[in-house]
mmCIF file of C-alpha atoms in Angstrom:
data_model
loop_
_atom_site.group_PDB
_atom_site.id
_atom_site.type_symbol
_atom_site.label_atom_id
_atom_site.label_comp_id
_atom_site.label_asym_id
_atom_site.label_seq_id
_atom_site.Cartn_x
_atom_site.Cartn_y
_atom_site.Cartn_z
ATOM 1 C CA ASP K 2 -13.458 -7.322 24.208
ATOM 2 C CA THR K 3 -16.328 -7.457 26.653
ATOM 3 C CA ALA K 4 -16.663 -10.959 28.098
ATOM 4 C CA VAL K 5 -20.358 -10.840 28.998
ATOM 5 C CA SER K 6 -22.381 -8.092 27.395
ATOM 6 C CA GLN K 7 -26.022 -7.319 27.895
ATOM 7 C CA THR K 8 -28.258 -4.762 26.276
ATOM 8 C CA PRO K 9 -29.810 -2.405 26.968
ATOM 9 C CA LYS K 10 -28.101 -0.943 30.016
ATOM 10 C CA TYR K 11 -31.174 1.037 30.987
ATOM 11 C CA LEU K 12 -34.793 0.261 30.222
ATOM 12 C CA VAL K 13 -37.727 2.428 31.249
ATOM 13 C CA THR K 14 -41.152 1.187 30.264
ATOM 14 C CA GLN K 15 -44.799 1.326 31.237
ATOM 15 C CA MET K 16 -46.724 -1.316 33.108
ATOM 16 C CA GLY K 17 -48.213 -3.943 30.861
ATOM 17 C CA ASN K 18 -45.560 -3.669 28.177
ATOM 18 C CA ASP K 19 -43.397 -6.545 26.932
ATOM 19 C CA LYS K 20 -39.632 -6.111 26.830
ATOM 20 C CA SER K 21 -36.497 -8.131 26.146
ATOM 21 C CA ILE K 22 -32.958 -8.025 27.470
ATOM 22 C CA LYS K 23 -30.204 -9.592 25.421
ATOM 23 C CA CYS K 24 -27.052 -11.269 26.690
ATOM 24 C CA GLU K 25 -24.018 -12.620 24.900
ATOM 25 C CA GLN K 26 -20.786 -14.139 26.181
ATOM 26 C CA ASN K 27 -17.606 -14.683 24.198
ATOM 27 C CA LEU K 28 -15.853 -16.835 26.798
ATOM 28 C CA GLY K 29 -16.865 -20.204 25.402
ATOM 29 C CA HIS K 30 -18.727 -21.055 28.609
ATOM 30 C CA ASP K 31 -21.344 -23.786 28.754
ATOM 31 C CA THR K 32 -23.523 -22.298 31.460
ATOM 32 C CA MET K 33 -25.368 -18.994 31.505
ATOM 33 C CA TYR K 34 -27.536 -17.387 34.155
ATOM 34 C CA TRP K 35 -29.942 -14.584 34.855
ATOM 35 C CA TYR K 36 -29.867 -12.943 38.264
ATOM 36 C CA LYS K 37 -32.136 -10.262 39.697
ATOM 37 C CA GLN K 38 -30.817 -7.633 42.093
ATOM 38 C CA ASP K 39 -33.525 -5.846 44.019
ATOM 39 C CA SER K 40 -33.518 -2.414 45.611
ATOM 40 C CA LYS K 41 -31.843 -3.815 48.744
ATOM 41 C CA LYS K 42 -29.032 -5.185 46.556
ATOM 42 C CA PHE K 43 -30.031 -8.809 47.195
ATOM 43 C CA LEU K 44 -29.000 -11.082 44.343
ATOM 44 C CA LYS K 45 -31.249 -13.956 43.437
ATOM 45 C CA ILE K 46 -30.874 -16.556 40.717
ATOM 46 C CA MET K 47 -33.692 -16.625 38.209
ATOM 47 C CA PHE K 48 -32.577 -19.072 35.538
ATOM 48 C CA SER K 49 -29.624 -21.234 34.649
ATOM 49 C CA TYR K 50 -28.966 -22.745 31.226
ATOM 50 C CA ASN K 51 -26.413 -25.356 30.281
ATOM 51 C CA ASN K 52 -25.707 -25.828 26.569
ATOM 52 C CA LYS K 53 -29.013 -24.187 25.667
ATOM 53 C CA GLU K 54 -30.991 -26.376 28.070
ATOM 54 C CA LEU K 55 -32.915 -24.886 30.991
ATOM 55 C CA ILE K 56 -31.516 -26.294 34.224
ATOM 56 C CA ILE K 57 -32.828 -23.976 36.910
ATOM 57 C CA ASN K 58 -36.045 -22.005 37.111
ATOM 58 C CA GLU K 59 -36.260 -20.498 40.562
ATOM 59 C CA THR K 60 -39.992 -19.952 40.994
ATOM 60 C CA VAL K 61 -39.979 -17.065 38.587
ATOM 61 C CA PRO K 62 -43.396 -15.961 37.256
ATOM 62 C CA ASN K 63 -44.090 -17.371 33.831
ATOM 63 C CA ARG K 64 -44.203 -13.806 32.489
ATOM 64 C CA PHE K 65 -40.432 -14.222 32.401
ATOM 65 C CA SER K 66 -39.276 -16.424 29.557
ATOM 66 C CA PRO K 67 -35.594 -17.015 28.878
ATOM 67 C CA LYS K 68 -34.458 -18.105 25.454
ATOM 68 C CA SER K 69 -31.098 -19.506 24.479
ATOM 69 C CA PRO K 70 -30.646 -19.692 20.690
ATOM 70 C CA ASP K 71 -27.103 -20.997 21.181
ATOM 71 C CA LYS K 72 -24.800 -21.479 24.109
ATOM 72 C CA ALA K 73 -23.292 -18.006 23.709
ATOM 73 C CA HIS K 74 -26.624 -16.215 24.066
ATOM 74 C CA LEU K 75 -29.284 -16.106 26.742
ATOM 75 C CA ASN K 76 -32.032 -13.565 26.301
ATOM 76 C CA LEU K 77 -34.734 -12.654 28.777
ATOM 77 C CA HIS K 78 -38.204 -11.725 27.641
ATOM 78 C CA ILE K 79 -40.684 -10.262 30.078
ATOM 79 C CA ASN K 80 -44.403 -10.028 29.344
ATOM 80 C CA SER K 81 -46.954 -7.758 30.983
ATOM 81 C CA LEU K 82 -44.441 -5.855 33.042
ATOM 82 C CA GLU K 83 -45.388 -4.955 36.606
ATOM 83 C CA LEU K 84 -44.073 -2.296 38.965
ATOM 84 C CA GLY K 85 -42.454 -5.013 41.084
ATOM 85 C CA ASP K 86 -40.314 -6.098 38.164
ATOM 86 C CA SER K 87 -38.231 -2.950 38.569
ATOM 87 C CA ALA K 88 -34.729 -4.125 39.435
ATOM 88 C CA VAL K 89 -31.294 -4.632 37.978
ATOM 89 C CA TYR K 90 -30.985 -7.809 35.939
ATOM 90 C CA PHE K 91 -27.586 -9.430 35.528
ATOM 91 C CA CYS K 92 -26.549 -11.980 33.000
ATOM 92 C CA ALA K 93 -23.601 -14.222 33.844
ATOM 93 C CA SER K 94 -21.720 -17.193 32.459
ATOM 94 C CA SER K 95 -19.343 -19.835 33.716
ATOM 95 C CA GLN K 96 -17.848 -23.176 32.936
ATOM 96 C CA THR K 97 -19.889 -26.029 34.299
ATOM 97 C CA GLN K 98 -17.376 -27.249 36.868
ATOM 98 C CA GLY K 99 -18.225 -26.563 40.499
ATOM 99 C CA GLY K 100 -15.110 -24.531 41.126
ATOM 100 C CA ALA K 101 -15.571 -22.241 38.150
ATOM 101 C CA GLU K 102 -16.201 -18.599 38.832
ATOM 102 C CA ALA K 103 -18.994 -16.779 37.039
ATOM 103 C CA PHE K 104 -18.451 -13.678 34.940
ATOM 104 C CA PHE K 105 -21.138 -11.022 35.067
ATOM 105 C CA GLY K 106 -22.441 -8.494 32.611
ATOM 106 C CA GLN K 107 -22.822 -4.847 33.547
ATOM 107 C CA GLY K 108 -26.491 -5.203 34.317
ATOM 108 C CA THR K 109 -29.736 -3.842 32.914
ATOM 109 C CA ARG K 110 -31.591 -1.408 35.130
ATOM 110 C CA LEU K 111 -35.270 -1.958 34.442
ATOM 111 C CA THR K 112 -37.699 0.676 35.644
ATOM 112 C CA VAL K 113 -41.407 0.048 35.250
ATOM 113 C CA VAL K 114 -43.588 3.133 35.581
ATOM 114 C CA ALA X 5 -29.379 -26.279 49.950
ATOM 115 C CA GLN X 6 -26.106 -24.442 50.215
ATOM 116 C CA SER X 7 -26.081 -20.970 51.730
ATOM 117 C CA VAL X 8 -23.784 -18.219 52.911
ATOM 118 C CA ALA X 9 -24.359 -15.524 55.495
ATOM 119 C CA GLN X 10 -22.794 -12.111 55.777
ATOM 120 C CA PRO X 11 -23.552 -10.879 59.278
ATOM 121 C CA GLU X 12 -22.546 -7.241 58.723
ATOM 122 C CA ASP X 13 -24.483 -4.875 56.492
ATOM 123 C CA GLN X 14 -21.675 -2.342 56.631
ATOM 124 C CA VAL X 15 -18.034 -2.257 57.646
ATOM 125 C CA ASN X 16 -16.176 0.988 58.190
ATOM 126 C CA VAL X 17 -12.404 1.127 58.283
ATOM 127 C CA ALA X 18 -9.761 3.826 58.084
ATOM 128 C CA GLU X 19 -7.444 3.883 55.101
ATOM 129 C CA GLY X 20 -4.260 2.005 55.822
ATOM 130 C CA ASN X 21 -5.874 -0.228 58.432
ATOM 131 C CA PRO X 22 -6.532 -3.908 57.870
ATOM 132 C CA LEU X 23 -10.032 -4.879 56.836
ATOM 133 C CA THR X 24 -12.133 -7.983 57.317
ATOM 134 C CA VAL X 25 -15.487 -8.742 55.731
ATOM 135 C CA LYS X 26 -17.117 -11.774 57.287
ATOM 136 C CA CYS X 27 -18.807 -14.726 55.643
ATOM 137 C CA THR X 28 -20.005 -18.034 57.036
ATOM 138 C CA TYR X 29 -21.272 -20.914 54.989
ATOM 139 C CA SER X 30 -23.564 -23.895 55.236
ATOM 140 C CA VAL X 31 -22.964 -26.715 52.757
ATOM 141 C CA SER X 32 -23.249 -30.429 52.442
ATOM 142 C CA GLY X 33 -20.058 -31.823 51.039
ATOM 143 C CA ASN X 34 -17.053 -29.828 49.952
ATOM 144 C CA PRO X 35 -17.661 -26.111 49.558
ATOM 145 C CA TYR X 36 -16.823 -23.999 46.552
ATOM 146 C CA LEU X 37 -16.677 -20.446 47.902
ATOM 147 C CA PHE X 38 -16.277 -17.131 46.134
ATOM 148 C CA TRP X 39 -15.951 -13.427 46.811
ATOM 149 C CA TYR X 40 -17.203 -10.775 44.443
ATOM 150 C CA VAL X 41 -17.099 -6.974 44.536
ATOM 151 C CA GLN X 42 -19.653 -4.584 43.077
ATOM 152 C CA TYR X 43 -18.842 -0.940 42.480
ATOM 153 C CA PRO X 44 -21.751 1.517 42.065
ATOM 154 C CA ASN X 45 -23.717 0.998 38.870
ATOM 155 C CA ARG X 46 -21.440 -1.830 37.804
ATOM 156 C CA GLY X 47 -21.625 -5.589 37.495
ATOM 157 C CA LEU X 48 -20.022 -8.025 39.879
ATOM 158 C CA GLN X 49 -16.301 -8.606 39.626
ATOM 159 C CA PHE X 50 -14.702 -11.849 40.747
ATOM 160 C CA LEU X 51 -12.089 -11.432 43.497
ATOM 161 C CA LEU X 52 -11.091 -14.926 44.588
ATOM 162 C CA LYS X 53 -12.291 -18.442 45.259
ATOM 163 C CA TYR X 54 -11.662 -21.455 47.428
ATOM 164 C CA ILE X 55 -11.953 -24.905 45.914
ATOM 165 C CA THR X 56 -9.452 -27.014 47.774
ATOM 166 C CA GLY X 57 -5.892 -26.818 49.040
ATOM 167 C CA ASP X 58 -4.387 -23.959 51.011
ATOM 168 C CA ASN X 59 -6.756 -22.315 53.442
ATOM 169 C CA LEU X 60 -5.395 -18.870 52.597
ATOM 170 C CA VAL X 61 -6.476 -17.825 49.144
ATOM 171 C CA LYS X 62 -5.024 -14.775 47.419
ATOM 172 C CA GLY X 63 -6.996 -12.798 44.881
ATOM 173 C CA SER X 64 -7.247 -9.561 42.966
ATOM 174 C CA TYR X 65 -6.389 -6.068 44.257
ATOM 175 C CA GLY X 66 -4.449 -7.400 47.249
ATOM 176 C CA PHE X 67 -7.420 -9.212 48.774
ATOM 177 C CA GLU X 68 -7.168 -12.594 50.403
ATOM 178 C CA ALA X 69 -9.566 -14.901 52.187
ATOM 179 C CA GLU X 70 -9.127 -17.506 54.852
ATOM 180 C CA PHE X 71 -11.079 -20.727 54.688
ATOM 181 C CA ASN X 72 -11.799 -22.144 58.122
ATOM 182 C CA LYS X 73 -13.546 -25.488 58.073
ATOM 183 C CA SER X 74 -14.095 -25.781 61.818
ATOM 184 C CA GLN X 75 -15.744 -22.367 61.979
ATOM 185 C CA THR X 76 -17.400 -22.725 58.553
ATOM 186 C CA SER X 77 -16.106 -19.304 57.643
ATOM 187 C CA PHE X 78 -14.531 -17.686 54.616
ATOM 188 C CA HIS X 79 -13.652 -14.145 55.669
ATOM 189 C CA LEU X 80 -12.290 -11.640 53.180
ATOM 190 C CA LYS X 81 -9.230 -9.688 54.296
ATOM 191 C CA LYS X 82 -6.821 -7.046 53.164
ATOM 192 C CA PRO X 83 -3.780 -5.913 55.162
ATOM 193 C CA SER X 84 -4.092 -2.227 54.262
ATOM 194 C CA ALA X 85 -7.373 -0.742 53.051
ATOM 195 C CA LEU X 86 -7.638 1.901 50.337
ATOM 196 C CA VAL X 87 -10.398 4.433 49.833
ATOM 197 C CA SER X 88 -10.883 2.889 46.391
ATOM 198 C CA ASP X 89 -11.805 -0.426 48.074
ATOM 199 C CA SER X 90 -15.113 1.130 49.121
ATOM 200 C CA ALA X 91 -17.762 -1.005 47.452
ATOM 201 C CA LEU X 92 -20.335 -3.739 48.044
ATOM 202 C CA TYR X 93 -18.860 -7.176 48.702
ATOM 203 C CA PHE X 94 -20.642 -10.465 48.189
ATOM 204 C CA CYS X 95 -19.746 -13.908 49.414
ATOM 205 C CA ALA X 96 -21.134 -16.785 47.337
ATOM 206 C CA VAL X 97 -21.261 -20.565 47.327
ATOM 207 C CA ARG X 98 -21.626 -22.874 44.373
ATOM 208 C CA ASP X 99 -24.735 -25.005 44.680
ATOM 209 C CA LEU X 100 -24.751 -28.110 42.530
ATOM 210 C CA GLY X 101 -27.820 -29.618 44.172
ATOM 211 C CA GLY X 102 -30.887 -30.846 42.338
ATOM 212 C CA GLY X 103 -29.025 -31.180 39.063
ATOM 213 C CA GLY X 104 -28.579 -27.461 38.938
ATOM 214 C CA ASN X 105 -25.549 -25.203 38.894
ATOM 215 C CA LYS X 106 -25.816 -21.791 40.458
ATOM 216 C CA LEU X 107 -24.033 -19.339 42.690
ATOM 217 C CA THR X 108 -25.982 -18.504 45.826
ATOM 218 C CA PHE X 109 -25.032 -15.114 47.209
ATOM 219 C CA GLY X 110 -24.989 -13.622 50.656
ATOM 220 C CA THR X 111 -26.811 -10.393 51.371
ATOM 221 C CA GLY X 112 -23.755 -8.264 50.758
ATOM 222 C CA THR X 113 -21.565 -6.075 52.976
ATOM 223 C CA GLN X 114 -21.008 -2.428 52.189
ATOM 224 C CA LEU X 115 -17.366 -1.548 52.847
ATOM 225 C CA LYS X 116 -16.558 2.088 53.500
ATOM 226 C CA VAL X 117 -12.933 3.104 53.723
ATOM 227 C CA GLU X 118 -12.378 6.601 55.040
ATOM 228 C CA LEU X 119 -9.350 8.873 55.072
#
């Protein structure tokens, strides 16, 4: 069983479109995250949710809207896609404790053309 | 804010030789430190972590890391490198500041193990 799964794996879309990426974890974790990995492989936190509540929003444009219908799911919706949004987006989850490692999904490679 | 630094963009090592991937940290309070590996077109895989206790932490695939408080370092090591260890390695620190909970990653080190 996949611990953290996200779909789709690849997403190619035109500028201005709206798209969603779905994420689900079956680990019973309380905290879920979205990370963005750019073309230089830098990883940057975008959002963190704890028990469906938004905890961290790291100066992400409001075109990005996360939604957590329950603590096992954290979806990412992106409006009015721009070329600069092209990146790999990773979903992750962890227990809330400071020493808990995070488990990552396989990533969604978003290409905006 | 907590941070980690990986001073080397790339490390090259011959198969069978020991490898070290460097990481230094900057935290207030006790650090929670992690190493992850990313293979091409894959997600990040957890290797090991330091929370407290022994300074030498053992992890997956024969990797280990040494926590050094005086040097604020958490270097990743392996006694004998394999070609299959070639990948991108990330050091990370848990940041619990501001009511949040996130892993802050270093810039990554590309490890290349050659025959």
